[in-house]
Tab-separated table of C-alpha atoms in Angstrom:
chain	number	residue	atom	x	y	z
G	287	GLY	CA	11.514	8.946	4.847
G	288	ILE	CA	12.178	8.598	8.553
G	289	GLN	CA	13.709	11.588	10.347
G	290	VAL	CA	16.459	11.130	12.950
G	291	GLU	CA	17.392	14.035	15.195
G	292	GLN	CA	20.288	14.007	17.633
G	293	SER	CA	21.006	16.412	20.438
G	294	PRO	CA	23.066	18.205	21.427
G	295	PRO	CA	25.062	18.752	18.225
G	296	ASP	CA	28.198	19.586	20.210
G	297	LEU	CA	29.274	18.749	23.748
G	298	ILE	CA	32.452	19.670	25.601
G	299	LEU	CA	33.245	17.922	28.887
G	300	GLN	CA	35.987	17.725	31.441
G	301	GLU	CA	37.428	14.281	32.013
G	302	GLY	CA	35.388	12.432	34.614
G	303	ALA	CA	32.075	14.114	33.806
G	304	ASN	CA	28.899	12.275	32.833
G	305	SER	CA	26.760	13.005	29.781
G	306	THR	CA	23.528	12.029	28.050
G	307	LEU	CA	23.050	12.062	24.285
G	308	ARG	CA	19.575	11.903	22.787
G	309	CYS	CA	18.181	10.485	19.541
G	310	ASN	CA	14.599	11.158	18.413
G	311	PHE	CA	13.062	9.386	15.440
G	312	SER	CA	9.848	9.994	13.559
G	313	ASP	CA	8.501	6.473	12.893
G	314	SER	CA	8.494	2.985	14.366
G	315	VAL	CA	11.794	1.134	13.992
G	316	ASN	CA	13.082	-2.427	14.058
G	317	ASN	CA	16.741	-1.464	14.391
G	318	LEU	CA	18.463	1.281	16.326
G	319	GLN	CA	22.216	1.464	16.604
G	320	TRP	CA	24.643	3.800	18.333
G	321	PHE	CA	28.073	4.274	16.778
G	322	HIS	CA	31.225	6.070	17.842
G	323	GLN	CA	33.303	7.541	15.048
G	324	ASN	CA	36.789	8.012	16.428
G	325	PRO	CA	39.213	10.732	15.281
G	326	TRP	CA	40.660	8.300	12.711
G	327	GLY	CA	37.264	7.934	11.057
G	328	GLN	CA	36.491	4.395	12.180
G	329	LEU	CA	32.847	3.601	12.903
G	330	ILE	CA	32.619	1.501	16.043
G	331	ASN	CA	29.423	-0.301	16.979
G	332	LEU	CA	28.419	0.650	20.511
G	333	PHE	CA	24.912	-0.727	20.866
G	334	TYR	CA	22.290	-2.525	18.841
G	335	ILE	CA	19.218	-1.509	20.803
G	336	PRO	CA	15.818	-1.377	19.035
G	337	SER	CA	14.221	-1.432	22.496
G	338	GLY	CA	15.139	-1.787	26.155
G	339	THR	CA	18.320	-1.015	28.063
G	340	LYS	CA	21.876	-2.265	27.644
G	341	GLN	CA	25.125	-1.530	29.418
G	342	ASN	CA	28.721	-1.974	28.366
G	343	GLY	CA	31.242	-0.709	30.892
G	344	ARG	CA	30.915	3.055	31.305
G	345	LEU	CA	28.386	3.267	28.484
G	346	SER	CA	24.724	2.427	28.592
G	347	ALA	CA	21.788	3.000	26.279
G	348	THR	CA	18.025	3.011	26.576
G	349	THR	CA	15.489	2.965	23.755
G	350	VAL	CA	11.817	3.710	24.409
G	351	ALA	CA	10.386	2.581	21.089
G	352	THR	CA	6.801	3.570	21.895
G	353	GLU	CA	7.917	7.170	22.499
G	354	ARG	CA	10.418	7.143	19.619
G	355	TYR	CA	13.607	8.106	21.367
G	356	SER	CA	16.870	6.617	22.554
G	357	LEU	CA	19.439	7.848	25.063
G	358	LEU	CA	23.151	7.112	25.279
G	359	TYR	CA	24.783	7.620	28.676
G	360	ILE	CA	28.511	8.086	29.088
G	361	SER	CA	29.790	8.026	32.648
G	362	SER	CA	33.211	9.071	33.950
G	363	SER	CA	34.200	10.297	30.507
G	364	GLN	CA	37.767	9.881	29.248
G	365	THR	CA	39.680	11.716	26.528
G	366	THR	CA	39.435	8.583	24.380
G	367	ASP	CA	35.642	9.042	24.333
G	368	SER	CA	36.100	12.063	22.070
G	369	GLY	CA	34.667	11.815	18.582
G	370	VAL	CA	31.283	11.822	16.919
G	371	TYR	CA	28.409	9.713	18.205
G	372	PHE	CA	25.824	8.667	15.642
G	373	CYS	CA	22.387	7.223	16.087
G	374	ALA	CA	20.990	5.254	13.129
G	375	VAL	CA	17.646	3.528	12.637
G	376	VAL	CA	15.822	1.175	10.266
G	377	ARG	CA	12.119	1.821	9.906
G	378	THR	CA	9.863	-1.143	10.623
G	379	SER	CA	9.265	-3.080	7.356
G	380	GLY	CA	12.157	-1.180	5.775
G	381	SER	CA	15.793	-2.057	5.227
G	382	ARG	CA	17.678	1.225	4.999
G	383	LEU	CA	19.774	2.446	7.902
G	384	THR	CA	19.171	6.195	8.298
G	385	PHE	CA	21.705	8.221	10.262
G	386	GLY	CA	21.298	11.290	12.397
G	387	GLU	CA	23.674	14.228	12.065
G	388	GLY	CA	25.686	13.128	15.081
G	389	THR	CA	26.885	14.639	18.377
G	390	GLN	CA	30.470	15.900	18.398
G	391	LEU	CA	31.909	15.093	21.842
G	392	THR	CA	35.153	16.602	23.081
G	393	VAL	CA	36.558	15.435	26.413
G	394	ASN	CA	39.309	17.643	27.780
G	395	PRO	CA	41.937	16.394	30.257
Y	272	ASN	CA	36.444	-13.485	10.934
Y	273	ALA	CA	37.807	-10.465	9.095
Y	274	GLY	CA	34.366	-8.813	9.176
Y	275	VAL	CA	33.859	-6.163	6.482
Y	276	THR	CA	36.949	-5.272	4.470
Y	277	GLN	CA	37.408	-2.442	2.002
Y	278	THR	CA	40.125	-1.630	-0.504
Y	279	PRO	CA	41.787	0.691	-1.193
Y	280	LYS	CA	42.083	2.789	1.995
Y	281	PHE	CA	42.991	5.934	0.040
Y	282	GLN	CA	42.591	6.904	-3.615
Y	283	VAL	CA	43.194	10.036	-5.671
Y	284	LEU	CA	41.516	10.316	-9.072
Y	285	LYS	CA	41.389	12.903	-11.801
Y	286	THR	CA	38.038	14.148	-13.062
Y	287	GLY	CA	36.621	11.712	-15.601
Y	288	GLN	CA	38.545	8.658	-14.440
Y	289	SER	CA	36.712	5.512	-13.418
Y	290	MET	CA	37.467	3.132	-10.593
Y	291	THR	CA	35.983	0.381	-8.445
Y	292	LEU	CA	35.892	0.377	-4.664
Y	293	GLN	CA	35.991	-3.148	-3.301
Y	294	CYS	CA	33.979	-4.470	-0.364
Y	295	ALA	CA	33.894	-7.990	1.026
Y	296	GLN	CA	32.397	-9.641	4.099
Y	297	ASP	CA	32.852	-13.111	5.568
Y	298	MET	CA	29.830	-13.214	7.891
Y	299	ASN	CA	27.417	-14.730	5.338
Y	300	HIS	CA	25.297	-11.580	5.466
Y	301	GLU	CA	22.612	-11.173	2.810
Y	302	TYR	CA	22.331	-7.393	3.135
Y	303	MET	CA	25.163	-5.133	1.979
Y	304	SER	CA	25.235	-1.399	1.391
Y	305	TRP	CA	27.417	1.550	0.449
Y	306	TYR	CA	27.397	4.951	2.173
Y	307	ARG	CA	29.238	8.176	1.655
Y	308	GLN	CA	30.189	10.600	4.394
Y	309	ASP	CA	30.932	14.211	3.622
Y	310	PRO	CA	32.699	16.506	6.129
Y	311	GLY	CA	30.622	17.283	9.206
Y	312	MET	CA	27.731	15.107	8.103
Y	313	GLY	CA	26.188	11.764	8.795
Y	314	LEU	CA	26.297	8.858	6.355
Y	315	ARG	CA	24.066	8.789	3.295
Y	316	LEU	CA	23.038	5.598	1.515
Y	317	ILE	CA	24.231	5.201	-2.093
Y	318	HIS	CA	23.140	1.676	-3.084
Y	319	TYR	CA	22.198	-1.498	-1.279
Y	320	SER	CA	21.642	-5.189	-1.951
Y	321	VAL	CA	19.423	-7.695	-0.146
Y	322	GLY	CA	21.134	-10.687	-1.734
Y	323	ALA	CA	23.152	-11.955	-4.690
Y	324	GLY	CA	21.744	-10.626	-7.954
Y	325	ILE	CA	19.543	-7.986	-6.269
Y	326	THR	CA	20.498	-4.315	-5.935
Y	327	ASP	CA	18.586	-1.101	-5.389
Y	328	GLN	CA	19.190	2.618	-5.174
Y	329	GLY	CA	19.569	4.534	-1.969
Y	330	GLU	CA	19.417	8.233	-1.245
Y	331	VAL	CA	22.306	9.434	-3.468
Y	332	PRO	CA	22.821	6.882	-6.305
Y	333	ASN	CA	23.744	9.182	-9.207
Y	334	GLY	CA	27.215	8.588	-10.633
Y	335	TYR	CA	27.609	5.148	-9.027
Y	336	ASN	CA	26.950	1.572	-10.167
Y	337	VAL	CA	26.873	-1.635	-8.154
Y	338	SER	CA	26.494	-5.333	-8.794
Y	339	ARG	CA	26.222	-8.351	-6.494
Y	340	SER	CA	27.347	-11.554	-8.142
Y	341	THR	CA	28.272	-13.309	-4.870
Y	342	THR	CA	27.092	-13.092	-1.265
Y	343	GLU	CA	30.554	-12.000	-0.123
Y	344	ASP	CA	31.373	-9.130	-2.511
Y	345	PHE	CA	29.683	-5.824	-3.276
Y	346	PRO	CA	31.853	-3.523	-5.435
Y	347	LEU	CA	31.008	0.145	-6.036
Y	348	ARG	CA	31.914	1.628	-9.420
Y	349	LEU	CA	32.464	5.280	-10.169
Y	350	LEU	CA	31.857	5.628	-13.889
Y	351	SER	CA	33.295	9.106	-14.489
Y	352	ALA	CA	34.642	10.663	-11.304
Y	353	ALA	CA	33.673	14.234	-10.416
Y	354	PRO	CA	35.016	16.526	-7.651
Y	355	SER	CA	31.585	16.278	-5.969
Y	356	GLN	CA	32.351	12.599	-5.326
Y	357	THR	CA	35.241	13.481	-3.040
Y	358	SER	CA	34.167	11.785	0.168
Y	359	VAL	CA	34.756	8.894	2.534
Y	360	TYR	CA	32.995	5.729	1.431
Y	361	PHE	CA	31.833	3.065	3.852
Y	362	CYS	CA	30.562	-0.413	3.100
Y	363	ALA	CA	28.316	-2.232	5.573
Y	364	SER	CA	26.649	-5.626	5.939
Y	365	SER	CA	24.014	-7.341	8.055
Y	366	TYR	CA	21.538	-10.185	8.053
Y	367	SER	CA	18.579	-9.295	5.863
Y	368	PRO	CA	16.098	-7.053	7.734
Y	369	GLY	CA	13.298	-8.894	5.953
Y	370	ARG	CA	14.413	-12.350	7.052
Y	371	SER	CA	15.924	-11.851	10.475
Y	372	SER	CA	14.810	-9.955	13.536
Y	373	TYR	CA	18.508	-9.363	14.244
Y	374	ASN	CA	19.884	-6.941	11.655
Y	375	GLU	CA	22.781	-5.121	13.306
Y	376	GLN	CA	24.924	-3.523	10.619
Y	377	PHE	CA	28.723	-3.746	10.643
Y	378	PHE	CA	30.904	-1.250	8.826
Y	379	GLY	CA	34.200	-1.508	7.017
Y	380	PRO	CA	37.119	0.873	7.720
Y	381	GLY	CA	36.252	3.195	4.833
Y	382	THR	CA	37.907	4.432	1.640
Y	383	ARG	CA	38.984	8.072	1.478
Y	384	LEU	CA	38.533	9.264	-2.112
Y	385	THR	CA	39.746	12.568	-3.541
Y	386	VAL	CA	38.770	13.646	-7.048
Y	387	LEU	CA	40.874	16.467	-8.496
Protein backbone atom coordinates (compact mmCIF):
# COMPACT_ATOMS: atom_id res chain seq x y z
CA GLY A 1 0.00 0.00 0.00
CA ILE A 2 0.91 3.67 -0.11
CA GLN A 3 3.35 4.95 2.51
CA VAL A 4 2.81 8.31 4.24
CA GLU A 5 5.64 9.83 6.25
CA GLN A 6 5.31 12.96 8.36
CA SER A 7 8.05 15.07 9.85
CA PRO A 8 8.98 16.12 12.40
CA PRO A 9 7.27 13.69 14.78
CA ASP A 10 7.36 16.24 17.60
CA LEU A 11 7.62 20.02 17.60
CA ILE A 12 7.70 22.45 20.51
CA LEU A 13 7.26 26.17 19.83
CA GLN A 14 6.91 29.40 21.70
CA GLU A 15 3.73 31.33 21.03
CA GLY A 16 4.18 33.56 18.00
CA ALA A 17 6.67 31.32 16.20
CA ASN A 18 6.19 29.95 12.70
CA SER A 19 6.50 26.30 11.68
CA THR A 20 6.45 23.99 8.68
CA LEU A 21 5.19 20.41 8.79
CA ARG A 22 5.99 18.00 5.98
CA CYS A 23 4.17 15.01 4.49
CA ASN A 24 5.83 12.67 1.97
CA PHE A 25 3.90 9.98 0.14
CA SER A 26 5.05 7.09 -2.00
CA ASP A 27 2.54 7.04 -4.89
CA SER A 28 0.32 9.35 -6.92
CA VAL A 29 -2.77 10.56 -5.06
CA ASN A 30 -6.17 12.01 -5.85
CA ASN A 31 -6.87 13.20 -2.31
CA LEU A 32 -4.65 14.73 0.32
CA GLN A 33 -6.04 16.12 3.54
CA TRP A 34 -4.54 17.80 6.58
CA PHE A 35 -6.28 17.34 9.92
CA HIS A 36 -5.80 18.80 13.37
CA GLN A 37 -6.64 16.51 16.26
CA ASN A 38 -7.24 18.73 19.25
CA PRO A 39 -6.58 17.69 22.87
CA TRP A 40 -10.19 16.49 23.15
CA GLY A 41 -9.66 14.02 20.32
CA GLN A 42 -11.72 15.78 17.66
CA LEU A 43 -10.47 15.51 14.09
CA ILE A 44 -10.81 18.87 12.38
CA ASN A 45 -10.48 19.22 8.63
CA LEU A 46 -7.87 21.84 7.82
CA PHE A 47 -7.29 21.44 4.10
CA TYR A 48 -8.39 19.28 1.21
CA ILE A 49 -5.44 19.81 -1.09
CA PRO A 50 -4.55 17.10 -3.65
CA SER A 51 -2.51 19.75 -5.48
CA GLY A 52 -1.74 23.46 -5.38
CA THR A 53 -1.76 25.98 -2.55
CA LYS A 54 -4.49 27.07 -0.15
CA GLN A 55 -4.62 29.49 2.73
CA ASN A 56 -6.98 29.79 5.66
CA GLY A 57 -6.06 32.53 8.12
CA ARG A 58 -2.72 31.76 9.76
CA LEU A 59 -2.57 28.34 8.11
CA SER A 60 -1.59 27.52 4.58
CA ALA A 61 -0.76 24.34 2.71
CA THR A 62 1.02 23.42 -0.49
CA THR A 63 0.97 20.07 -2.27
CA VAL A 64 3.45 19.31 -5.06
CA ALA A 65 1.84 16.15 -6.42
CA THR A 66 4.54 15.48 -9.02
CA GLU A 67 7.19 15.38 -6.28
CA ARG A 68 4.92 13.56 -3.81
CA TYR A 69 4.99 15.89 -0.85
CA SER A 70 2.83 18.40 0.96
CA LEU A 71 3.69 21.15 3.44
CA LEU A 72 1.55 22.72 6.15
CA TYR A 73 2.60 26.17 7.34
CA ILE A 74 1.50 27.59 10.67
CA SER A 75 2.31 31.24 11.24
CA SER A 76 2.16 33.21 14.50
CA SER A 77 1.34 30.06 16.42
CA GLN A 78 -1.06 30.15 19.37
CA THR A 79 -1.51 27.77 22.30
CA THR A 80 -4.78 26.62 20.74
CA ASP A 81 -2.76 25.25 17.79
CA SER A 82 -1.43 22.51 20.06
CA GLY A 83 -2.39 18.96 19.18
CA VAL A 84 -1.56 16.38 16.55
CA TYR A 85 -1.48 17.23 12.86
CA PHE A 86 -2.21 14.38 10.48
CA CYS A 87 -1.69 14.10 6.77
CA ALA A 88 -3.84 11.52 4.95
CA VAL A 89 -3.95 10.50 1.30
CA VAL A 90 -5.99 8.43 -1.16
CA ARG A 91 -3.99 6.76 -3.89
CA THR A 92 -5.09 7.52 -7.44
CA SER A 93 -7.69 4.91 -8.53
CA GLY A 94 -8.06 3.86 -4.89
CA SER A 95 -10.59 4.75 -2.22
CA ARG A 96 -8.86 4.22 1.12
CA LEU A 97 -7.64 7.18 3.14
CA THR A 98 -4.20 6.31 4.55
CA PHE A 99 -2.90 8.32 7.48
CA GLY A 100 0.60 9.28 8.47
CA GLU A 101 1.79 8.91 12.05
CA GLY A 102 1.22 12.59 12.77
CA THR A 103 3.22 15.54 14.14
CA GLN A 104 2.67 16.34 17.81
CA LEU A 105 2.76 20.14 18.15
CA THR A 106 3.04 21.86 21.51
CA VAL A 107 2.81 25.66 21.64
CA ASN A 108 3.93 27.15 24.93
CA PRO A 109 2.75 30.57 26.16
CA ASN B 1 -26.59 19.60 8.42
CA ALA B 2 -25.49 17.52 11.39
CA GLY B 3 -22.61 16.05 9.35
CA VAL B 4 -21.33 12.71 10.66
CA THR B 5 -22.77 11.61 13.99
CA GLN B 6 -21.68 8.73 16.19
CA THR B 7 -23.22 7.08 19.23
CA PRO B 8 -22.36 6.33 21.94
CA LYS B 9 -19.53 8.74 22.87
CA PHE B 10 -18.17 6.38 25.54
CA GLN B 11 -18.67 2.67 26.19
CA VAL B 12 -17.24 0.12 28.61
CA LEU B 13 -17.63 -3.57 27.79
CA LYS B 14 -16.58 -6.81 29.40
CA THR B 15 -14.60 -9.35 27.40
CA GLY B 16 -16.95 -11.43 25.26
CA GLN B 17 -19.80 -8.92 25.13
CA SER B 18 -21.12 -7.70 21.80
CA MET B 19 -22.24 -4.23 20.82
CA THR B 20 -22.94 -1.99 17.84
CA LEU B 21 -21.40 1.42 17.27
CA GLN B 22 -23.74 3.66 15.32
CA CYS B 23 -22.75 6.06 12.55
CA ALA B 24 -24.99 8.27 10.45
CA GLN B 25 -24.44 11.05 7.92
CA ASP B 26 -26.85 13.49 6.29
CA MET B 27 -24.68 14.68 3.39
CA ASN B 28 -25.85 12.02 0.90
CA HIS B 29 -22.33 10.60 0.75
CA GLU B 30 -21.88 7.23 -0.94
CA TYR B 31 -18.59 6.39 0.76
CA MET B 32 -18.47 5.60 4.48
CA SER B 33 -15.73 4.05 6.57
CA TRP B 34 -14.70 3.07 10.08
CA TYR B 35 -11.26 3.68 11.62
CA ARG B 36 -9.68 2.89 14.93
CA GLN B 37 -7.06 5.01 16.64
CA ASP B 38 -4.78 3.54 19.26
CA PRO B 39 -2.71 5.73 21.62
CA GLY B 40 0.05 7.66 19.88
CA MET B 41 -0.87 6.35 16.45
CA GLY B 42 -2.61 7.42 13.31
CA LEU B 43 -5.97 6.05 12.19
CA ARG B 44 -6.26 2.58 10.68
CA LEU B 45 -9.09 1.53 8.38
CA ILE B 46 -11.37 -1.26 9.65
CA HIS B 47 -14.12 -1.52 7.01
CA TYR B 48 -15.54 0.70 4.32
CA SER B 49 -18.54 0.94 2.00
CA VAL B 50 -18.86 2.58 -1.41
CA GLY B 51 -22.65 2.50 -1.34
CA ALA B 52 -25.74 0.81 0.09
CA GLY B 53 -25.35 -2.97 0.03
CA ILE B 54 -21.59 -2.86 -0.66
CA THR B 55 -18.92 -3.28 2.02
CA ASP B 56 -15.28 -4.28 2.03
CA GLN B 57 -12.46 -4.92 4.46
CA GLY B 58 -9.81 -2.43 5.36
CA GLU B 59 -6.47 -2.84 7.08
CA VAL B 60 -7.66 -4.29 10.43
CA PRO B 61 -11.07 -5.99 9.90
CA ASN B 62 -10.78 -8.97 12.26
CA GLY B 63 -13.36 -9.01 15.06
CA TYR B 64 -15.66 -6.47 13.37
CA ASN B 65 -18.70 -6.72 11.09
CA VAL B 66 -20.45 -4.03 9.08
CA SER B 67 -23.51 -3.70 6.91
CA ARG B 68 -24.91 -0.86 4.80
CA SER B 69 -28.64 -1.12 4.28
CA THR B 70 -29.15 2.63 3.71
CA THR B 71 -27.02 5.47 2.35
CA GLU B 72 -27.21 7.29 5.69
CA ASP B 73 -26.21 4.59 8.20
CA PHE B 74 -23.11 2.44 8.61
CA PRO B 75 -23.07 0.53 11.93
CA LEU B 76 -19.99 -1.30 13.22
CA ARG B 77 -20.54 -4.50 15.20
CA LEU B 78 -18.14 -6.02 17.68
CA LEU B 79 -19.08 -9.68 17.84
CA SER B 80 -17.15 -10.74 20.95
CA ALA B 81 -15.22 -7.86 22.48
CA ALA B 82 -11.56 -8.35 23.42
CA PRO B 83 -9.21 -6.05 25.39
CA SER B 84 -7.23 -5.54 22.15
CA GLN B 85 -10.27 -3.69 20.78
CA THR B 86 -9.92 -0.95 23.38
CA SER B 87 -9.53 2.09 21.16
CA VAL B 88 -11.18 5.23 19.83
CA TYR B 89 -13.39 4.55 16.84
CA PHE B 90 -14.06 7.12 14.14
CA CYS B 91 -16.60 7.01 11.35
CA ALA B 92 -16.09 9.05 8.18
CA SER B 93 -17.95 9.80 4.95
CA SER B 94 -17.33 11.37 1.56
CA TYR B 95 -18.53 11.37 -2.02
CA SER B 96 -17.38 8.21 -3.75
CA PRO B 97 -13.74 8.50 -4.91
CA GLY B 98 -14.70 6.52 -8.00
CA ARG B 99 -17.54 8.83 -9.02
CA SER B 100 -16.44 12.27 -7.93
CA SER B 101 -13.20 14.17 -8.28
CA TYR B 102 -14.07 15.81 -4.95
CA ASN B 103 -13.75 13.22 -2.18
CA GLU B 104 -12.90 15.13 0.99
CA GLN B 105 -13.63 12.92 3.99
CA PHE B 106 -15.47 14.20 7.06
CA PHE B 107 -15.14 12.54 10.45
CA GLY B 108 -17.52 12.01 13.32
CA PRO B 109 -16.61 12.91 16.93
CA GLY B 110 -15.51 9.37 17.80
CA THR B 111 -16.51 6.65 20.26
CA ARG B 112 -14.12 5.83 23.10
CA LEU B 113 -14.39 2.10 23.81
CA THR B 114 -12.83 0.26 26.75
CA VAL B 115 -12.93 -3.53 26.96
CA LEU B 116 -12.16 -4.96 30.40
